Coordinates of C-alpha atoms in Angstrom, one line a residue:
X99 CA -93.9 8.9 16.5
X100 CA -92.5 9.8 13.0
X101 CA -94.9 10.4 9.9
X102 CA -93.3 8.7 7.1
X103 CA -94.7 10.2 4.1
X104 CA -97.6 11.9 1.9
X105 CA -96.9 8.6 -0.5
X106 CA -96.2 5.0 -1.0
X107 CA -93.3 5.3 -3.6
X108 CA -95.7 3.2 -6.2
X109 CA -98.6 6.0 -5.6
X110 CA -95.8 9.0 -6.1
X111 CA -94.4 7.3 -9.4
X112 CA -97.7 7.2 -10.6
X113 CA -98.9 10.1 -10.3
X114 CA -95.1 12.1 -11.6
X115 CA -95.6 9.0 -14.5
X116 CA -99.2 10.0 -15.5
X117 CA -100.1 13.0 -14.6
X118 CA -101.3 16.4 -16.5
X119 CA -97.3 17.6 -16.3
X120 CA -96.3 14.6 -17.4
X121 CA -93.8 14.4 -20.7
X122 CA -93.0 11.2 -21.2
X123 CA -92.7 8.5 -19.3
X124 CA -89.6 8.6 -17.8
X125 CA -88.5 10.6 -14.8
X126 CA -86.3 13.0 -15.2
X127 CA -82.9 11.5 -13.9
X128 CA -82.2 13.8 -11.4
X129 CA -85.2 12.7 -10.1
X130 CA -84.4 9.3 -10.3
X131 CA -80.8 9.9 -9.0
X132 CA -82.0 11.2 -5.6
X133 CA -84.8 8.3 -5.1
X134 CA -82.4 5.7 -6.0
X135 CA -80.0 7.3 -3.6
X136 CA -82.3 7.1 -0.4
X137 CA -83.2 3.6 -1.4
X138 CA -79.6 2.7 -1.3
X139 CA -78.7 3.7 2.2
X140 CA -81.8 2.4 3.1
X141 CA -80.8 -1.1 2.4
X142 CA -77.3 -0.8 3.1
X143 CA -77.7 0.0 6.7
X144 CA -79.8 -3.0 6.8
X145 CA -77.0 -5.0 5.2
X146 CA -74.6 -3.6 7.3
X147 CA -76.5 -5.1 9.7
X148 CA -77.0 -8.6 8.6
X149 CA -80.5 -8.3 7.4
X150 CA -82.2 -8.5 4.6
X151 CA -85.1 -7.0 3.4
X152 CA -86.6 -10.0 0.7
X153 CA -89.2 -7.6 -0.5
X154 CA -88.1 -4.7 -1.8
X155 CA -90.7 -2.7 -3.5
X156 CA -92.5 0.6 -4.7
X157 CA -95.4 -0.3 -2.6
X158 CA -93.0 -1.1 0.3
X159 CA -91.4 2.2 0.7
X160 CA -92.7 5.4 1.4
X161 CA -91.8 9.3 0.3
X162 CA -92.6 12.7 1.7
X163 CA -92.3 16.1 0.7
X164 CA -88.5 17.1 0.9
X165 CA -88.2 13.7 -1.0
X166 CA -86.9 11.6 2.2
X167 CA -87.8 8.1 1.0
X168 CA -88.0 5.5 3.9
X169 CA -87.9 1.9 3.7
X170 CA -91.4 -0.1 5.4
X171 CA -92.5 -3.4 6.2
X172 CA -90.5 -5.9 7.4
X173 CA -92.4 -9.2 7.7
X174 CA -90.8 -10.9 5.6
X175 CA -87.5 -9.8 7.1
X176 CA -84.8 -12.1 8.7
X177 CA -81.1 -11.5 10.2
X178 CA -78.7 -13.7 8.3
X179 CA -75.6 -15.0 9.4
X180 CA -72.5 -14.5 7.3
X181 CA -72.7 -16.1 4.0
X182 CA -75.6 -18.0 5.3
X183 CA -78.3 -19.1 2.5
X184 CA -81.4 -19.0 2.8
X185 CA -84.1 -21.7 1.6
X186 CA -87.8 -19.6 0.9
X187 CA -89.0 -18.1 -0.8
X188 CA -90.7 -14.7 -0.4
X189 CA -91.3 -11.5 -2.4
X190 CA -93.0 -10.1 -5.5
X191 CA -93.0 -10.5 -8.5
X192 CA -91.2 -8.9 -11.2
X193 CA -89.2 -7.5 -8.6
X194 CA -87.9 -10.8 -6.6
X195 CA -84.6 -12.4 -8.1
X196 CA -85.0 -16.0 -10.3
X197 CA -83.1 -17.8 -7.2
X198 CA -85.5 -16.7 -4.7
X199 CA -88.9 -17.6 -6.7
X200 CA -87.3 -21.9 -7.6
X201 CA -85.0 -22.1 -4.2
X202 CA -85.5 -25.4 -2.2
X203 CA -84.7 -27.0 1.4
X204 CA -81.5 -27.8 -1.0
X205 CA -81.0 -25.0 -3.5
X206 CA -80.4 -21.5 -0.9
X207 CA -79.7 -18.1 -1.9
X208 CA -78.3 -14.7 -1.0
X209 CA -80.2 -12.2 1.1
X210 CA -78.2 -9.6 0.1
X211 CA -78.0 -10.0 -3.3
X212 CA -81.3 -11.2 -3.8
X213 CA -81.5 -7.6 -2.4
X214 CA -79.4 -6.1 -4.8
X215 CA -81.8 -7.5 -7.5
X216 CA -85.0 -5.9 -6.1
X217 CA -83.5 -2.6 -6.5
X218 CA -81.6 -3.1 -9.8
X219 CA -85.3 -3.7 -10.8
X220 CA -86.8 -0.8 -9.3
X221 CA -83.9 1.3 -10.9
X222 CA -85.0 0.4 -14.1
X223 CA -88.9 0.6 -13.7
X224 CA -87.9 4.1 -12.0
X225 CA -86.1 5.2 -15.0
X226 CA -88.2 3.7 -17.9
X227 CA -92.6 3.5 -16.4
X228 CA -93.8 1.5 -14.2
X229 CA -94.4 -2.1 -15.7
X230 CA -91.4 -2.3 -18.0
X231 CA -89.8 -4.9 -16.5
X232 CA -93.2 -7.4 -16.5
X233 CA -93.5 -5.9 -20.2
X234 CA -89.4 -6.8 -21.2
X235 CA -89.6 -10.8 -19.4
X236 CA -93.2 -11.0 -20.8
X237 CA -94.7 -11.8 -17.3
X238 CA -98.6 -11.4 -16.7
X239 CA -100.8 -11.7 -13.7
X240 CA -101.4 -15.9 -14.7
X241 CA -97.4 -16.4 -14.1
X242 CA -97.6 -15.9 -10.8
X243 CA -97.7 -19.7 -10.1
X244 CA -95.5 -21.0 -12.0
X245 CA -91.9 -19.8 -10.3
X246 CA -90.2 -21.7 -12.6
X247 CA -91.2 -20.2 -15.7
X248 CA -91.0 -16.5 -14.0
X249 CA -87.6 -16.8 -13.2
X250 CA -86.5 -18.5 -16.8
X251 CA -88.1 -15.1 -18.2
X252 CA -85.9 -12.8 -15.3
X253 CA -83.4 -14.1 -16.5
X254 CA -84.1 -12.7 -20.2
X255 CA -82.4 -9.6 -17.9
X256 CA -79.3 -10.6 -17.6
X257 CA -78.7 -10.1 -21.7
X258 CA -76.7 -7.5 -23.3
X259 CA -79.2 -6.9 -25.4
X260 CA -82.0 -5.6 -22.2
X261 CA -78.6 -3.5 -21.5
X262 CA -78.6 -1.9 -23.8
X263 CA -82.7 -1.5 -24.3
X264 CA -82.5 -0.6 -20.5
X265 CA -80.3 2.4 -21.5
X266 CA -82.3 3.3 -24.5
X267 CA -85.3 3.6 -23.4
X268 CA -83.4 5.8 -20.2
X269 CA -83.5 8.9 -22.4
X270 CA -80.6 11.8 -23.8
X271 CA -80.4 12.9 -20.3
X272 CA -78.6 10.3 -19.4
X273 CA -75.1 10.3 -20.1
X274 CA -71.4 10.7 -19.8
X275 CA -70.7 9.1 -16.4
X276 CA -73.5 8.9 -15.4
X277 CA -74.5 6.6 -18.7
X278 CA -71.1 4.8 -17.1
X279 CA -72.7 4.2 -13.8
X280 CA -76.1 2.4 -15.6
X281 CA -73.7 0.4 -17.9
X282 CA -72.1 -1.5 -14.7
X283 CA -75.2 -1.7 -13.2
X284 CA -77.0 -3.5 -15.8
X285 CA -73.9 -5.3 -16.5
X286 CA -72.9 -6.3 -12.9
X287 CA -76.3 -6.6 -10.6
X288 CA -78.4 -9.0 -13.1
X289 CA -76.0 -11.8 -13.7
X290 CA -77.4 -15.8 -12.6
X291 CA -74.5 -16.6 -10.7
X292 CA -75.2 -14.4 -7.3
X293 CA -71.9 -14.6 -6.0
X294 CA -71.0 -12.4 -8.7
X295 CA -73.2 -9.2 -8.5
X296 CA -72.1 -5.5 -7.2
X297 CA -73.3 -4.7 -3.3
X298 CA -75.3 -2.2 -2.3
X299 CA -72.5 -0.1 -0.8
X300 CA -70.6 -0.9 -5.0
X301 CA -73.5 0.5 -6.6
X302 CA -73.8 3.6 -4.0
X303 CA -70.3 4.4 -4.7
X304 CA -70.9 4.9 -8.4
X305 CA -70.6 8.5 -9.4
X306 CA -74.5 8.4 -10.7
X307 CA -75.6 7.6 -7.0
X308 CA -72.8 8.7 -4.6
X309 CA -74.6 12.3 -4.1
X310 CA -77.9 13.1 -2.8
X311 CA -80.5 16.3 -4.4
X312 CA -82.6 18.2 -3.4
X313 CA -86.3 17.9 -2.8
X314 CA -88.9 16.0 -5.6
X315 CA -91.2 17.8 -7.1
X316 CA -94.7 17.5 -6.0
X317 CA -97.0 15.0 -7.8
X318 CA -100.1 16.4 -9.6
X319 CA -103.1 16.6 -7.4
X320 CA -105.3 14.3 -7.3
X321 CA -107.7 12.4 -5.5
X322 CA -107.4 10.7 -2.4
X323 CA -109.5 7.9 -3.3
X324 CA -107.4 8.0 -6.9
X325 CA -104.1 7.3 -5.3
X326 CA -105.6 4.6 -2.6
X327 CA -107.2 3.2 -6.5
X328 CA -103.0 3.8 -7.5
X329 CA -101.6 1.2 -5.1
X330 CA -104.1 -1.2 -5.3
X331 CA -104.7 -1.7 -9.0
X332 CA -100.5 -2.4 -9.6
X333 CA -99.9 -5.1 -10.8
X334 CA -97.4 -6.6 -8.5
X335 CA -98.3 -10.4 -7.0
X336 CA -96.6 -11.1 -3.6
X337 CA -95.3 -14.8 -3.0
X338 CA -95.1 -14.3 0.7
X339 CA -98.5 -12.2 1.5
X340 CA -100.3 -11.8 -1.5
X341 CA -103.0 -10.2 -1.2
X342 CA -105.6 -9.7 -4.4
X343 CA -106.7 -6.4 -5.7
X344 CA -110.3 -6.0 -3.9
X345 CA -112.0 -5.0 -7.5
X346 CA -110.6 -8.3 -9.0
X347 CA -112.6 -10.5 -6.3
X348 CA -115.7 -8.4 -7.0
X349 CA -118.7 -8.9 -8.7
X350 CA -119.4 -6.9 -12.1
X351 CA -123.3 -5.4 -12.4
X352 CA -125.1 -6.7 -15.7
X353 CA -124.6 -3.3 -17.0
X354 CA -120.7 -2.9 -16.6
X355 CA -119.8 -6.5 -18.1
X356 CA -119.9 -6.1 -21.2
X357 CA -117.8 -3.3 -21.2
X358 CA -115.1 -5.4 -19.2
X359 CA -115.0 -7.9 -21.7
X360 CA -114.0 -5.6 -23.8
X361 CA -111.1 -4.2 -21.9
X362 CA -109.9 -7.2 -20.9
X363 CA -109.3 -7.8 -24.1
X364 CA -107.6 -4.4 -25.1
X365 CA -105.7 -4.8 -22.2
X366 CA -104.2 -8.5 -22.1
X367 CA -100.6 -9.1 -23.3
X368 CA -101.1 -11.5 -25.7
X369 CA -98.6 -14.9 -27.2
X370 CA -98.6 -14.2 -31.2
X371 CA -98.1 -17.3 -31.6
X372 CA -97.0 -17.7 -36.0
X373 CA -95.5 -14.6 -37.3
X374 CA -93.5 -14.7 -40.3
X375 CA -91.0 -11.8 -38.5
X376 CA -87.2 -11.6 -38.3
X377 CA -84.9 -9.2 -36.3
X378 CA -83.4 -6.6 -37.1
X379 CA -80.0 -8.7 -37.3
X380 CA -81.5 -10.9 -39.6
X381 CA -80.6 -6.9 -41.9
X382 CA -82.7 -6.7 -45.1
X383 CA -85.2 -9.7 -44.2
X384 CA -86.7 -8.7 -41.9
X385 CA -89.5 -6.6 -43.7
X386 CA -90.9 -3.3 -41.2
X387 CA -91.3 0.2 -42.5
X388 CA -94.3 2.0 -44.4
X389 CA -93.1 1.3 -47.7
X390 CA -93.0 -2.5 -46.5
X391 CA -96.5 -2.4 -45.4
X392 CA -97.6 0.1 -48.7
X393 CA -96.3 -2.3 -51.2
X394 CA -97.8 -6.4 -49.0
X395 CA -100.2 -8.4 -51.2
X396 CA -102.9 -7.2 -48.8
X397 CA -102.7 -3.4 -50.7
X398 CA -102.2 -5.3 -54.2
X399 CA -104.7 -7.6 -54.4
X400 CA -107.2 -6.6 -51.6
X401 CA -106.5 -2.8 -51.9
X402 CA -106.6 -3.2 -47.3
X403 CA -106.2 0.3 -46.2
X404 CA -107.4 0.8 -42.4
X405 CA -104.5 -1.8 -41.1
X406 CA -102.0 1.3 -42.4
X407 CA -104.0 4.1 -41.2
X408 CA -104.8 2.4 -37.8
X409 CA -100.3 1.7 -37.5
X410 CA -99.8 5.6 -38.7
X411 CA -101.7 6.4 -36.0
X412 CA -100.5 4.1 -33.3
X413 CA -97.4 5.2 -34.1
X414 CA -98.4 8.8 -33.1
X415 CA -98.5 9.6 -37.3
X416 CA -102.3 10.5 -37.5
X417 CA -101.2 13.8 -38.8
X418 CA -98.9 13.1 -41.2
X419 CA -100.0 12.9 -44.4
X420 CA -97.2 13.1 -46.6
X421 CA -95.4 9.8 -47.6
X422 CA -91.8 12.0 -47.5
X423 CA -92.0 12.7 -44.0
X424 CA -93.6 9.9 -42.7
X425 CA -90.3 7.5 -44.9
X426 CA -88.3 9.8 -42.4
X427 CA -89.8 9.4 -39.2
X428 CA -88.8 5.5 -39.7
X429 CA -85.5 6.1 -41.4
X430 CA -84.6 8.0 -37.7
X431 CA -85.5 5.6 -35.9
X432 CA -83.7 2.8 -34.0
X433 CA -84.6 -0.4 -35.0
X434 CA -83.9 -2.5 -31.9
X435 CA -86.1 -0.2 -30.0
X436 CA -88.7 0.3 -32.8
X437 CA -88.8 -3.5 -32.2
X438 CA -89.4 -3.2 -29.4
X439 CA -91.9 -0.4 -29.8
X440 CA -94.1 -2.1 -31.4
X441 CA -94.3 -4.9 -29.6
X442 CA -95.1 -2.6 -26.6
X443 CA -98.0 -0.8 -28.3
X444 CA -99.7 -3.5 -29.7
X445 CA -99.2 -5.3 -26.2
X446 CA -97.7 -8.7 -27.5
X447 CA -94.8 -10.4 -25.2
X448 CA -93.3 -12.4 -27.5
X449 CA -94.1 -13.7 -31.0
X450 CA -93.4 -17.1 -32.8
X451 CA -90.8 -16.4 -36.4
X452 CA -91.2 -18.7 -38.9
X453 CA -87.2 -19.7 -40.0
X454 CA -86.4 -21.9 -42.7
X455 CA -83.1 -23.2 -42.8
X456 CA -82.9 -24.9 -46.7
X457 CA -83.2 -21.1 -47.3
X458 CA -79.3 -20.3 -47.3
X459 CA -80.8 -15.9 -47.3
X460 CA -81.7 -16.8 -43.7
X461 CA -79.5 -20.0 -42.6
X462 CA -76.2 -18.2 -43.1
X463 CA -77.8 -15.0 -39.7
X464 CA -77.3 -18.9 -37.9
X465 CA -75.0 -21.1 -39.6
X466 CA -71.9 -18.5 -38.0
X467 CA -70.4 -20.2 -34.3
X468 CA -71.7 -16.9 -32.9
X469 CA -75.3 -16.2 -34.1
X470 CA -76.0 -12.1 -33.5
X471 CA -78.6 -12.1 -30.6
X472 CA -81.6 -12.0 -31.1
X473 CA -84.3 -9.6 -29.0
X474 CA -86.3 -12.1 -26.1
X475 CA -89.6 -10.8 -28.3
X476 CA -88.7 -13.4 -30.7
X477 CA -89.0 -16.8 -30.8
X478 CA -88.0 -19.6 -33.7
X479 CA -90.2 -21.9 -34.9
X480 CA -88.8 -25.2 -38.0
X481 CA -90.7 -24.5 -41.1
X482 CA -90.6 -27.6 -42.5
X483 CA -92.9 -27.7 -45.6
X484 CA -91.1 -29.7 -48.0
X485 CA -91.0 -32.7 -45.9
X486 CA -94.8 -32.3 -45.8
X487 CA -95.2 -31.9 -49.7
X488 CA -92.9 -34.7 -49.6
X489 CA -90.7 -32.8 -52.0
X490 CA -87.9 -35.0 -51.5
X491 CA -85.5 -33.0 -53.9
X492 CA -85.3 -30.2 -52.0
X493 CA -84.8 -32.1 -49.0
X494 CA -82.1 -34.1 -50.9
X495 CA -80.1 -31.0 -52.0
X496 CA -80.9 -29.3 -48.1
X497 CA -78.6 -32.6 -47.4
X498 CA -76.3 -31.9 -49.5
X499 CA -75.3 -28.6 -48.5
X500 CA -75.2 -30.0 -44.6
X501 CA -72.7 -32.6 -45.7
X502 CA -75.0 -35.3 -45.1
X503 CA -76.2 -38.6 -46.1
X504 CA -79.3 -38.2 -49.1
X505 CA -81.3 -41.4 -46.7
X506 CA -84.3 -41.1 -43.9
X507 CA -81.5 -41.1 -41.1
X508 CA -79.9 -38.0 -42.9
X509 CA -82.8 -36.4 -42.9
X510 CA -83.6 -36.5 -38.7
X511 CA -79.6 -35.9 -38.5
X512 CA -80.5 -32.5 -40.1
X513 CA -84.2 -31.8 -38.7
X514 CA -81.9 -32.4 -35.3
X515 CA -79.0 -30.8 -35.9
X516 CA -81.3 -27.6 -36.6
X517 CA -83.6 -27.8 -33.7
X518 CA -80.5 -27.5 -31.9
X519 CA -79.4 -23.8 -33.7
X520 CA -82.8 -22.4 -33.2
X521 CA -83.9 -24.2 -30.3
X522 CA -87.6 -24.0 -31.8
X523 CA -91.1 -23.6 -29.8
X524 CA -92.2 -26.6 -32.1
X525 CA -91.8 -27.6 -36.2
X526 CA -94.3 -26.4 -38.3
X527 CA -95.6 -26.8 -42.0
X528 CA -97.9 -25.5 -44.9
X529 CA -99.5 -29.0 -46.3
X530 CA -100.3 -28.8 -49.6
X531 CA -104.3 -28.4 -50.3
X532 CA -104.6 -31.5 -51.1
X533 CA -102.9 -33.0 -48.8
X534 CA -103.6 -36.8 -47.4
X535 CA -102.6 -39.0 -44.4
X536 CA -102.2 -41.9 -44.8
X537 CA -101.9 -41.8 -48.5
X538 CA -104.8 -42.9 -50.1
X539 CA -104.3 -47.2 -51.4
X540 CA -103.1 -46.2 -54.6
X541 CA -100.6 -44.1 -54.1
X542 CA -99.6 -46.5 -51.7
X543 CA -99.1 -49.1 -54.4
X544 CA -96.7 -46.8 -56.4
X545 CA -94.3 -46.0 -53.3
X546 CA -91.1 -48.5 -54.8
X547 CA -92.0 -46.9 -58.0
X548 CA -92.0 -43.2 -56.9
X549 CA -89.3 -44.5 -54.8
X550 CA -86.7 -44.6 -57.4
X551 CA -87.7 -41.4 -59.6
X552 CA -88.4 -39.6 -57.3
X553 CA -86.9 -40.6 -53.8
X554 CA -89.0 -40.5 -50.5
X555 CA -92.8 -39.5 -51.0
X556 CA -94.5 -37.5 -48.1
X557 CA -96.0 -40.6 -45.8
X558 CA -92.6 -41.7 -45.4
X559 CA -90.4 -38.6 -44.6
X560 CA -93.7 -37.7 -41.6
X561 CA -93.8 -41.4 -40.0
X562 CA -89.9 -42.2 -40.6
X563 CA -88.6 -38.8 -40.1
X564 CA -90.7 -35.7 -38.9
X565 CA -92.7 -37.6 -36.4
X566 CA -90.0 -39.7 -34.3
X567 CA -87.6 -36.8 -34.2
X568 CA -90.4 -34.4 -32.9
X569 CA -91.6 -37.3 -30.3
X570 CA -87.5 -37.8 -29.3
X571 CA -86.9 -33.8 -29.1
X572 CA -90.8 -33.3 -27.4
X573 CA -91.5 -30.7 -30.1
X574 CA -95.3 -29.8 -31.2
X575 CA -95.9 -29.9 -34.9
X576 CA -97.8 -26.6 -36.1
X577 CA -99.7 -27.2 -39.8
X578 CA -101.3 -24.8 -41.4
X579 CA -103.9 -26.8 -44.0
X580 CA -105.8 -25.1 -46.8
X581 CA -104.1 -22.8 -48.9
X582 CA -104.0 -23.4 -52.3
X583 CA -100.1 -22.5 -53.7
X584 CA -100.5 -20.0 -57.0
X585 CA -104.2 -20.6 -57.8
X586 CA -103.9 -17.0 -59.9
X587 CA -100.2 -17.0 -60.5
X588 CA -100.1 -13.8 -62.2
X589 CA -100.9 -12.4 -58.8
X590 CA -97.7 -14.4 -57.6
X591 CA -95.3 -12.0 -58.0
X592 CA -96.4 -10.3 -54.7
X593 CA -97.4 -13.8 -53.2
X594 CA -101.1 -12.1 -53.7
X595 CA -101.9 -15.3 -56.3
X596 CA -102.9 -18.0 -53.5
X597 CA -105.8 -19.0 -52.8
X598 CA -108.4 -21.9 -50.6
X599 CA -109.2 -25.3 -50.2
X600 CA -111.7 -27.4 -48.2
X601 CA -108.6 -29.8 -46.3
X602 CA -109.0 -33.1 -45.3
X603 CA -109.7 -32.8 -41.6
X604 CA -110.3 -37.0 -41.2
X605 CA -106.5 -37.0 -42.4
X606 CA -105.2 -34.2 -39.3
X607 CA -107.5 -36.9 -37.2
X608 CA -105.4 -40.0 -38.5
X609 CA -102.2 -38.0 -38.0
X610 CA -103.0 -37.5 -34.0
X611 CA -104.1 -40.8 -33.7
X612 CA -101.4 -42.4 -35.3
X613 CA -98.7 -40.5 -32.7
X614 CA -100.6 -39.9 -29.3
X615 CA -97.0 -38.6 -28.0
X616 CA -96.7 -35.9 -30.5
X617 CA -98.0 -32.4 -29.7
X618 CA -99.8 -30.7 -33.3
X619 CA -101.1 -27.5 -33.8
X620 CA -103.4 -26.9 -36.1
X621 CA -105.0 -23.7 -37.9
X622 CA -107.0 -24.1 -41.0
X623 CA -107.7 -21.8 -44.2
X624 CA -111.7 -22.8 -45.2
X625 CA -114.0 -21.7 -42.9
X626 CA -115.8 -25.0 -44.0
X627 CA -114.1 -27.2 -42.1
X628 CA -113.6 -24.8 -39.2
X629 CA -116.6 -27.0 -37.3
X630 CA -115.4 -30.5 -38.4
X631 CA -112.0 -29.1 -36.9
X632 CA -112.9 -28.0 -33.8
X633 CA -115.2 -30.7 -33.3
X634 CA -111.9 -32.9 -33.6
X635 CA -109.9 -30.8 -31.1
X636 CA -112.7 -31.2 -28.5
X637 CA -112.8 -34.9 -29.2
X638 CA -108.3 -34.7 -29.6
X639 CA -106.0 -34.0 -26.3
X640 CA -103.0 -34.0 -28.3
X641 CA -104.5 -30.6 -31.0
X642 CA -104.4 -27.6 -30.4
X643 CA -106.4 -25.2 -33.0
X644 CA -104.9 -21.6 -33.0
X645 CA -105.7 -18.3 -35.0
X646 CA -108.3 -16.8 -37.5
X647 CA -105.6 -17.5 -40.3
X648 CA -105.6 -15.2 -43.6
X649 CA -108.7 -15.8 -45.7
X650 CA -110.2 -16.1 -42.2
X651 CA -108.5 -12.8 -41.0
X652 CA -112.1 -11.1 -41.7
X653 CA -114.7 -9.5 -39.2
X654 CA -117.5 -11.7 -39.3
X655 CA -115.1 -15.0 -39.8
X656 CA -113.2 -14.1 -36.3
X657 CA -116.5 -13.3 -34.8
X658 CA -118.2 -16.5 -35.8
X659 CA -115.2 -18.9 -35.1
X660 CA -114.3 -17.2 -32.1
X661 CA -118.2 -17.6 -30.9
X662 CA -117.8 -21.1 -32.1
X663 CA -114.9 -22.4 -30.5
X664 CA -116.3 -20.9 -27.3
X665 CA -118.8 -22.8 -27.2
X666 CA -117.3 -26.5 -27.7
X667 CA -114.0 -25.5 -26.6
X668 CA -114.4 -23.0 -23.2
X669 CA -110.7 -21.5 -23.6
X670 CA -108.8 -24.9 -24.6
X671 CA -107.7 -22.9 -28.1
X672 CA -105.7 -19.8 -29.2
X673 CA -107.9 -17.0 -30.2
X674 CA -106.4 -15.8 -33.0
X675 CA -102.8 -15.4 -33.8
X676 CA -101.0 -12.2 -36.8
X677 CA -99.5 -14.2 -39.5
X678 CA -98.0 -10.7 -40.3
X679 CA -94.6 -10.4 -42.2
X680 CA -93.9 -6.5 -41.8
X681 CA -93.2 -5.9 -38.1
X682 CA -95.7 -2.9 -38.0
X683 CA -98.9 -4.8 -39.2
X684 CA -98.4 -6.3 -35.9
X685 CA -100.3 -3.2 -34.5
X686 CA -103.4 -3.0 -36.6
X687 CA -103.7 -6.9 -36.9
X688 CA -104.1 -6.6 -32.9
X689 CA -105.6 -3.8 -32.9
X690 CA -108.6 -5.0 -35.4
X691 CA -109.0 -8.8 -33.7
X692 CA -108.7 -7.1 -30.3
X693 CA -112.5 -5.4 -31.4
X694 CA -114.1 -8.4 -32.6
X695 CA -113.3 -10.8 -30.1
X696 CA -114.0 -8.6 -27.2
X697 CA -117.7 -7.4 -29.2
X698 CA -117.8 -11.6 -29.4
X699 CA -117.2 -13.0 -25.5
X700 CA -119.0 -10.1 -24.3
X701 CA -122.6 -12.2 -24.9
X702 CA -122.0 -14.6 -23.2
X703 CA -120.6 -13.6 -19.2
X704 CA -123.4 -11.2 -20.4
X705 CA -126.0 -14.4 -20.4
X706 CA -123.6 -15.9 -17.3
X707 CA -124.5 -13.3 -14.7
X708 CA -128.3 -13.2 -16.1
X709 CA -128.7 -16.5 -15.2
X710 CA -127.4 -15.7 -11.3
X711 CA -123.2 -16.5 -11.8
X712 CA -121.3 -14.2 -9.3
X713 CA -118.8 -12.8 -12.6
X714 CA -115.6 -11.2 -11.1
X715 CA -113.2 -9.5 -12.6
X716 CA -110.3 -11.4 -11.9
X717 CA -112.6 -14.2 -13.0
X718 CA -113.0 -12.9 -16.8
X719 CA -108.9 -11.7 -16.9
X720 CA -108.0 -15.2 -16.3
X721 CA -110.4 -16.6 -19.1
X722 CA -109.4 -13.8 -21.7
X723 CA -105.4 -14.4 -21.4
X724 CA -105.8 -18.2 -21.7
X725 CA -107.9 -17.4 -24.7
X726 CA -105.0 -15.0 -25.9
X727 CA -102.0 -16.4 -25.0
X728 CA -102.0 -19.3 -21.2
X729 CA -103.6 -21.8 -23.2
X730 CA -101.0 -22.3 -25.6
X731 CA -98.3 -22.5 -23.3
X732 CA -100.4 -24.9 -20.9
X733 CA -100.8 -27.2 -24.4
X734 CA -96.6 -26.8 -24.8
X735 CA -96.1 -27.1 -21.5
X736 CA -97.6 -30.9 -21.2

């Protein structure tokens, strides 16, 4: 009997990437070459004998001290005839190919092509660090049962943007023919059509992987139980033989609950459901860097300086105190890489932008036949403030610019057109501070006269244009209520002059009742409205509350609102959004919010345990994920 190795490959990589000898999150490319060449040889041998492994991952490979890698665990392997399709879903997320996850009796897949996809995922993880793929495509443990969602997210790996991102992660030691080999793997394996993927022998013939190198470095020495724990804690989900981590199923001791809550809130990958960010493809419209941070209106009107300090610390610039040096660091960054770095450091899966079609400076980037690719980290939202303000002059001007009739039907065509261009998560608007729905009787009686001079009003545009189009396209409407625009005009040059007013929550409830087949998201600016709107959300199936917006984004109010919402809504709300306009604001806003939310949630779970509930880490992680990502996605998927 042969001894296959001292470690699983997962444990080896975990120790190599986190030991004291670690220089970065990546292995030296020579080491990656050696390991991957062994894996290719093993799977090529399987495929030559018509065997598909179907669960290729690091935990199913053993590695010994001389660098020999052996594939193990053939429990899901099958012998296939040439051209035979398979129809059972198996393997491990995120290594499994998308077609494996969504197969059916009528929709099969090629097992050898699926193995190739899994091997290429292993290559990315070795080059860029464990967990990279989950981070790029935005997968979490709670996605494990939603195979359609996982498959669609995994197809992001087929985009040229991600190919370049992986190459940028791989480092400067990957150059020349080796870089060409990696480029070919990225472009010829991550293809939705599995029939066009490279074969294992074609990959093995590439110069980067055609020769095997010598012994591998021995990982930093650790206690045996630490090595075992590295495997147990790995975030992998097997759809064929899933085993829950022991730590997730054990009951938490009372004295450990508070720390566990804080840890889960700190580590969860959030969805930032509303921001004002724009992608690098939008040029100067994208706000980023130290000067944008320092001149944003928070610093002008509020002197909110702690966030900038937190941001510099998160970026590793805490030792730089001179503005010139900090500017030089930002100027040296590749912008696409920097965007992804910020998202990874902030632990944000993706963020929703605010996209305004009637602002030509932005719209021009989308009007072209082939818009520049946008990072999958950013998703779109179609902003329609003019419609809810009843600003027919602005709406009419937008219709005219797009060659549409200046009528209600033309307005509907306008929204359909831009929904097709943006493919938004939702339509959204910030309502006027005195917004009412339905309009007061006196205002309604004046409609014919008003229309003659000023065109259609807010209620008409909402009832006859916005809501019907949203229902037709299954698009939610996100509302931000209670902002008093221009309260202090002297501060408006830096956008700091807007204030707060108490919103009419009855109008929101009436709108939800009027259009029960339209989903509404809402965030309210005034603290005075929060209890009422939370009760309305409890009673209204098509309403989802999100975030602590703007003047509510203070630690004391975040804590208060989080507690009240948990008590009234459970986990059926989204606890926070960043609303950031400058990219790096995401770092400090989420850092500060996580601290407060973790402290707010702790006492509830301590009370559960004190009363006799057997609270597990898995249950806690599930709830935290719902509060900061999952409930939003569940609401949007209804």
